[in-house]
Amino acid sequence: MDLLQHAGLRRTRCREAVIGYFLEKGVALAHADLEQALPAYDRVTLYRTLATFMEHQLLHKVVDDGAVVKYALSETAHEHHHHVHFKCVQCQTTTCLAEVEAPRMSLPPAYEVHEQNLLLVGVCPTCH
Amino acid sequence: MDLLQHAGLRRTRCREAVIGYFLEKGVALAHADLEQALPAYDRVTLYRTLATFMEHQLLHKVVDDGAVVKYALSETAHEHHHHVHFKCVQCQTTTCLAEVEAPRMSLPPAYEVHEQNLLLVGVCPTCH
DNA sequence: GTTTATGCAAATTCTTTGCAATACT
DNA sequence: AGTATTGCAAAGAATTTGCATAAAC
């Protein structure tokens, strides 16, 4: 479970706190979410932590319909090339639906598809 | 073709220029794109133009994998509730694939899906 | 001891708001 | 004429950069 060491990164408080929070929440989070949840750490440090985690593939960007970028843990279970995310219009959380099979798309052959990112927007079970 | 009058909006230079540019390009555009393409108009005016067009459903947001929000013309042909967009990693343009049928997803019934936004990332025919 | 991460300050960039001048119908 | 839109200035957020201190290995 030591994601940090496994990625060749130093184990620091901030990094462990960020990973812990992602694990605890299990939803996609924006920088602002972390800033609010972990006020012990500097905004800038959190930006840098996210950037570092992206570089080391610990996180991936979640496509969202708002202006803010969200991130989610890259679990090995995920196929990195077809994400399905659900964004709840009520509670504004975005979750990765790893269990859902993303349908394959057929495009004209001139297109070369690298990844597929499906965002479903609606009301989640909790807010229902 | 008078989208403005049809939407009950005044025909101004800036608005016509913005619509013209969307029509000319045929891809999803961010505020920054317009700012660069139409330097005659003020940043602020362009922000407000985009906002107005969104309110009047002339444009819709395009979900993108970058940090910037992009917009595309809402043609009547589009089903507004399941967009398919293609983002090219080479030229960084995002186009709406109106012709492509988005596959319907089946989710646990507790989810209430309002809209479906599929972003395909890859290399477009032009950059191939 | 050496290297890397952190916190603070400050610089940039992005977006929004207020208001007077201008353009549209 | 009357109303909505524009441009400018300036405020407010969000993000990035530089550098000295502190923590990790």
Coordinates of C-alpha atoms (C1' of nucleotides) in Angstrom, one line a residue:
Chain A
M1 CA 0.0 0.0 0.0
D2 CA 2.9 2.3 0.0
L3 CA 2.1 4.2 -3.2
L4 CA 4.7 6.8 -2.5
Q5 CA 7.8 4.6 -2.1
H6 CA 6.5 2.5 -5.0
A7 CA 6.5 5.5 -7.2
G8 CA 10.0 6.5 -6.0
L9 CA 8.8 9.5 -4.1
R10 CA 9.7 10.6 -0.6
R11 CA 7.2 10.0 2.1
T12 CA 6.2 13.3 3.5
R13 CA 3.3 14.3 5.7
C14 CA 1.6 16.3 3.0
R15 CA 1.8 13.6 0.4
E16 CA 0.5 11.0 2.8
A17 CA -2.3 13.3 3.9
V18 CA -3.3 13.9 0.3
I19 CA -3.3 10.2 -0.6
G20 CA -5.2 9.4 2.6
Y21 CA -7.8 12.0 1.7
F22 CA -8.3 10.6 -1.8
L23 CA -8.7 7.1 -0.3
E24 CA -11.0 8.3 2.4
K25 CA -13.3 10.1 0.0
G26 CA -13.2 7.9 -3.0
V27 CA -14.3 10.6 -5.3
A28 CA -12.6 13.0 -7.7
L29 CA -11.2 16.0 -6.0
A30 CA -10.1 19.5 -7.1
H31 CA -7.3 21.5 -5.7
A32 CA -9.8 23.6 -3.8
D33 CA -11.2 20.5 -2.1
L34 CA -7.8 19.6 -0.8
E35 CA -7.1 23.1 0.3
Q36 CA -10.2 23.1 2.4
A37 CA -9.8 19.6 3.8
L38 CA -6.1 19.9 4.6
P39 CA -5.6 23.5 5.9
A40 CA -2.3 22.4 7.5
Y41 CA -0.6 22.5 4.1
D42 CA 0.1 25.4 1.9
R43 CA -1.9 26.0 -1.3
V44 CA 1.3 26.0 -3.3
T45 CA 2.5 22.7 -1.8
L46 CA -0.9 21.2 -2.7
Y47 CA -0.5 22.4 -6.3
R48 CA 2.9 20.9 -6.4
T49 CA 1.8 17.7 -4.8
L50 CA -0.9 17.2 -7.4
A51 CA 1.5 18.0 -10.2
T52 CA 4.1 15.5 -8.8
F53 CA 1.4 12.8 -8.5
M54 CA 0.3 13.4 -12.0
E55 CA 3.8 13.0 -13.3
H56 CA 4.2 9.8 -11.5
Q57 CA 0.8 8.5 -12.6
L58 CA -0.5 8.3 -9.1
L59 CA -3.4 10.5 -10.1
H60 CA -5.2 11.1 -13.4
K61 CA -7.3 14.0 -14.4
V62 CA -11.0 13.6 -14.4
V63 CA -12.8 15.4 -17.1
D64 CA -15.5 17.5 -15.5
D65 CA -18.2 19.8 -16.8
G66 CA -17.3 22.7 -14.6
A67 CA -14.3 24.9 -14.9
V68 CA -12.2 23.2 -12.3
V69 CA -10.0 20.2 -12.9
K70 CA -10.5 17.3 -10.7
Y71 CA -8.2 14.4 -10.0
A72 CA -8.7 10.8 -8.9
L73 CA -6.4 8.1 -7.8
S74 CA -5.2 5.8 -10.5
E75 CA -5.8 2.4 -9.2
T76 CA -4.2 -0.4 -11.0
A77 CA -7.7 -1.9 -11.6
H78 CA -8.5 1.0 -13.9
E79 CA -7.9 0.7 -17.5
H80 CA -6.3 4.0 -18.0
H81 CA -7.7 4.4 -21.4
H82 CA -11.3 4.4 -20.9
H83 CA -12.6 6.2 -17.8
V84 CA -16.2 6.4 -16.8
H85 CA -17.0 9.1 -14.3
F86 CA -20.3 10.2 -12.8
K87 CA -20.8 13.8 -11.7
C88 CA -23.8 14.5 -9.4
V89 CA -25.5 17.8 -10.0
Q90 CA -26.7 17.9 -6.4
C91 CA -23.6 17.2 -4.3
Q92 CA -21.2 18.2 -7.1
T93 CA -19.0 15.1 -6.5
T94 CA -17.5 13.2 -9.3
T95 CA -16.8 9.5 -8.8
C96 CA -15.0 7.0 -11.0
L97 CA -17.3 4.1 -12.0
A98 CA -14.6 1.5 -12.4
E99 CA -17.2 -1.3 -12.4
V100 CA -19.0 0.1 -15.4
E101 CA -18.0 -1.1 -18.8
A102 CA -17.5 1.7 -21.2
P103 CA -19.0 0.9 -24.5
R104 CA -16.5 0.9 -27.4
M105 CA -17.1 3.5 -30.0
S106 CA -16.7 3.1 -33.7
L107 CA -15.3 6.1 -35.5
P108 CA -14.1 6.7 -39.0
P109 CA -10.8 4.9 -39.4
A110 CA -8.9 8.2 -39.9
Y111 CA -9.3 8.9 -36.2
E112 CA -6.8 7.3 -33.9
V113 CA -8.4 7.1 -30.5
H114 CA -6.0 7.0 -27.6
E115 CA -8.4 7.3 -24.7
Q116 CA -12.0 7.6 -24.1
N117 CA -13.5 9.6 -21.3
L118 CA -17.1 9.3 -20.5
L119 CA -18.8 11.7 -18.1
L120 CA -22.3 11.0 -17.0
V121 CA -24.1 13.9 -15.3
G122 CA -27.1 13.4 -13.1
V123 CA -28.2 12.5 -9.6
C124 CA -26.2 10.0 -7.6
P125 CA -27.7 7.3 -5.4
T126 CA -26.9 9.2 -2.2
C127 CA -28.7 12.4 -3.3
H128 CA -31.7 10.5 -4.7
Chain B
M1 CA -28.9 32.0 -40.5
D2 CA -29.6 34.8 -38.2
L3 CA -28.9 33.1 -34.9
L4 CA -28.8 36.3 -33.0
Q5 CA -32.2 37.7 -33.9
H6 CA -33.7 34.3 -33.6
A7 CA -32.4 34.1 -30.0
G8 CA -33.8 37.6 -29.3
L9 CA -30.4 39.1 -29.0
R10 CA -29.2 42.4 -30.6
R11 CA -26.9 42.1 -33.6
T12 CA -23.6 43.6 -32.6
R13 CA -20.2 43.4 -34.2
C14 CA -18.7 41.4 -31.5
R15 CA -21.4 38.9 -31.4
E16 CA -21.4 38.4 -35.1
A17 CA -17.7 38.1 -35.1
V18 CA -17.8 35.4 -32.4
I19 CA -20.4 33.4 -34.2
G20 CA -18.6 33.8 -37.5
Y21 CA -15.4 32.5 -35.9
F22 CA -17.2 29.5 -34.5
L23 CA -18.7 28.8 -37.9
E24 CA -15.4 29.3 -39.6
K25 CA -13.5 27.0 -37.3
G26 CA -16.0 24.4 -36.6
V27 CA -14.2 23.3 -33.5
A28 CA -14.7 23.9 -29.8
L29 CA -13.0 27.1 -28.7
A30 CA -11.9 28.5 -25.4
H31 CA -12.1 32.1 -24.3
A32 CA -8.4 32.4 -25.0
D33 CA -8.9 31.3 -28.6
L34 CA -11.4 34.1 -29.2
E35 CA -9.3 36.6 -27.5
Q36 CA -6.4 35.8 -29.8
A37 CA -8.5 35.6 -32.9
L38 CA -10.6 38.7 -32.3
P39 CA -8.2 41.2 -30.7
A40 CA -10.6 44.0 -31.7
Y41 CA -12.9 43.1 -28.8
D42 CA -12.2 43.4 -25.2
R43 CA -11.5 40.3 -23.1
V44 CA -14.4 41.2 -20.8
T45 CA -16.8 41.6 -23.7
L46 CA -15.8 38.2 -24.9
Y47 CA -16.4 36.7 -21.5
R48 CA -19.8 38.3 -21.5
T49 CA -20.6 37.2 -25.0
L50 CA -19.9 33.6 -24.2
A51 CA -22.0 33.9 -21.1
T52 CA -24.9 35.4 -23.0
F53 CA -24.7 32.8 -25.7
M54 CA -24.7 30.0 -23.1
E55 CA -27.8 31.5 -21.5
H56 CA -29.6 31.6 -24.8
Q57 CA -28.4 28.1 -25.7
L58 CA -26.5 29.2 -28.7
L59 CA -23.4 27.6 -27.3
H60 CA -22.8 24.6 -25.0
K61 CA -19.9 23.7 -22.9
V62 CA -17.6 21.1 -24.2
V63 CA -16.0 18.9 -21.6
D64 CA -12.2 18.9 -22.2
D65 CA -9.3 17.2 -20.6
G66 CA -7.4 20.4 -20.1
A67 CA -8.0 23.0 -17.6
V68 CA -9.8 25.4 -19.9
V69 CA -13.4 25.3 -20.7
K70 CA -14.3 25.2 -24.4
Y71 CA -17.5 26.0 -26.1
A72 CA -19.1 24.9 -29.3
L73 CA -22.1 26.0 -31.3
S74 CA -25.3 24.3 -30.4
E75 CA -26.7 23.2 -33.7
T76 CA -30.3 22.0 -33.7
A77 CA -29.1 18.7 -35.0
H78 CA -27.4 18.0 -31.7
E79 CA -29.1 16.0 -29.1
H80 CA -28.3 18.2 -26.2
H81 CA -28.1 15.3 -23.8
H82 CA -25.4 13.2 -25.3
H83 CA -22.5 14.9 -26.7
V84 CA -19.6 13.2 -28.4
H85 CA -16.4 15.3 -28.7
F86 CA -13.0 14.5 -30.1
K87 CA -9.9 16.1 -28.8
C88 CA -6.8 15.9 -30.9
V89 CA -3.6 15.6 -28.8
Q90 CA -1.6 17.0 -31.8
C91 CA -3.4 20.2 -32.8
Q92 CA -5.3 20.5 -29.5
T93 CA -8.6 21.1 -31.2
T94 CA -11.8 19.7 -30.0
T95 CA -14.6 18.9 -32.4
C96 CA -18.1 17.8 -32.0
L97 CA -18.9 14.6 -33.6
A98 CA -22.5 15.1 -34.3
E99 CA -22.7 12.2 -36.7
V100 CA -21.5 9.6 -34.2
E101 CA -24.0 7.7 -32.2
A102 CA -23.2 7.8 -28.5
P103 CA -23.8 4.4 -27.0
R104 CA -26.3 4.3 -24.2
M105 CA -24.9 3.3 -20.9
S106 CA -26.6 1.1 -18.4
L107 CA -26.0 2.1 -14.8
P108 CA -27.4 0.8 -11.5
P109 CA -31.0 2.1 -11.3
A110 CA -30.2 4.4 -8.3
Y111 CA -28.4 6.7 -10.7
E112 CA -30.4 9.2 -12.6
V113 CA -28.5 10.2 -15.7
H114 CA -29.3 13.6 -17.1
E115 CA -26.6 13.9 -19.7
Q116 CA -23.8 12.0 -21.1
N117 CA -20.6 13.5 -22.3
L118 CA -18.2 11.5 -24.2
L119 CA -14.7 12.8 -24.9
L120 CA -12.5 10.8 -27.2
V121 CA -8.8 11.8 -27.1
G122 CA -6.5 10.9 -29.9
V123 CA -5.2 12.0 -33.3
C124 CA -7.6 13.5 -35.7
P125 CA -7.7 12.8 -39.5
T126 CA -5.9 16.1 -40.3
C127 CA -2.9 15.4 -38.1
H128 CA -2.6 11.9 -39.1
Chain C
dG1 C1' 25.7 15.5 4.0
dT2 C1' 23.2 15.8 0.0
dT3 C1' 19.0 16.1 -2.1
dT4 C1' 14.2 17.1 -2.3
dA5 C1' 10.0 19.2 -0.4
dT6 C1' 7.9 22.9 2.1
dG7 C1' 6.2 27.6 3.2
dC8 C1' 6.1 32.3 2.4
dA9 C1' 6.1 36.2 -0.6
dA10 C1' 5.2 37.9 -4.9
dA11 C1' 4.4 37.7 -9.8
dT12 C1' 1.2 36.0 -13.5
dT13 C1' -2.9 34.7 -15.3
dC14 C1' -7.9 34.1 -15.4
dT15 C1' -12.4 35.7 -14.4
dT16 C1' -15.8 38.9 -12.5
dT17 C1' -17.9 43.4 -11.3
dG18 C1' -19.0 48.6 -11.6
dC19 C1' -19.9 52.3 -14.2
dA20 C1' -19.8 55.8 -17.9
dA21 C1' -19.9 56.0 -22.9
dT22 C1' -21.6 53.9 -27.1
dA23 C1' -24.4 51.3 -30.3
dC24 C1' -28.7 49.0 -31.3
dT25 C1' -33.7 48.8 -32.2
Chain D
dA1 C1' -35.6 57.9 -26.8
dG2 C1' -35.0 54.0 -24.4
dT3 C1' -32.5 49.9 -23.5
dA4 C1' -28.8 46.7 -23.9
dT5 C1' -23.9 46.2 -25.0
dT6 C1' -19.3 47.7 -24.8
dG7 C1' -14.7 49.2 -23.0
dC8 C1' -11.9 50.5 -19.4
dA9 C1' -10.4 50.2 -14.7
dA10 C1' -10.1 47.6 -10.9
dA11 C1' -11.2 43.9 -7.8
dG12 C1' -11.0 39.1 -6.8
dA13 C1' -9.6 34.1 -7.8
dA14 C1' -6.6 30.7 -9.4
dT15 C1' -2.0 29.3 -10.6
dT16 C1' 3.0 29.7 -11.0
dT17 C1' 7.8 31.0 -9.7
dG18 C1' 11.9 32.1 -6.6
dC19 C1' 14.2 31.4 -2.7
dA20 C1' 15.5 30.4 2.1
dT21 C1' 14.3 26.9 5.6
dA22 C1' 13.2 22.3 7.0
dA23 C1' 12.6 17.5 6.3
dA24 C1' 13.7 13.0 4.0
dC25 C1' 17.0 9.6 2.7

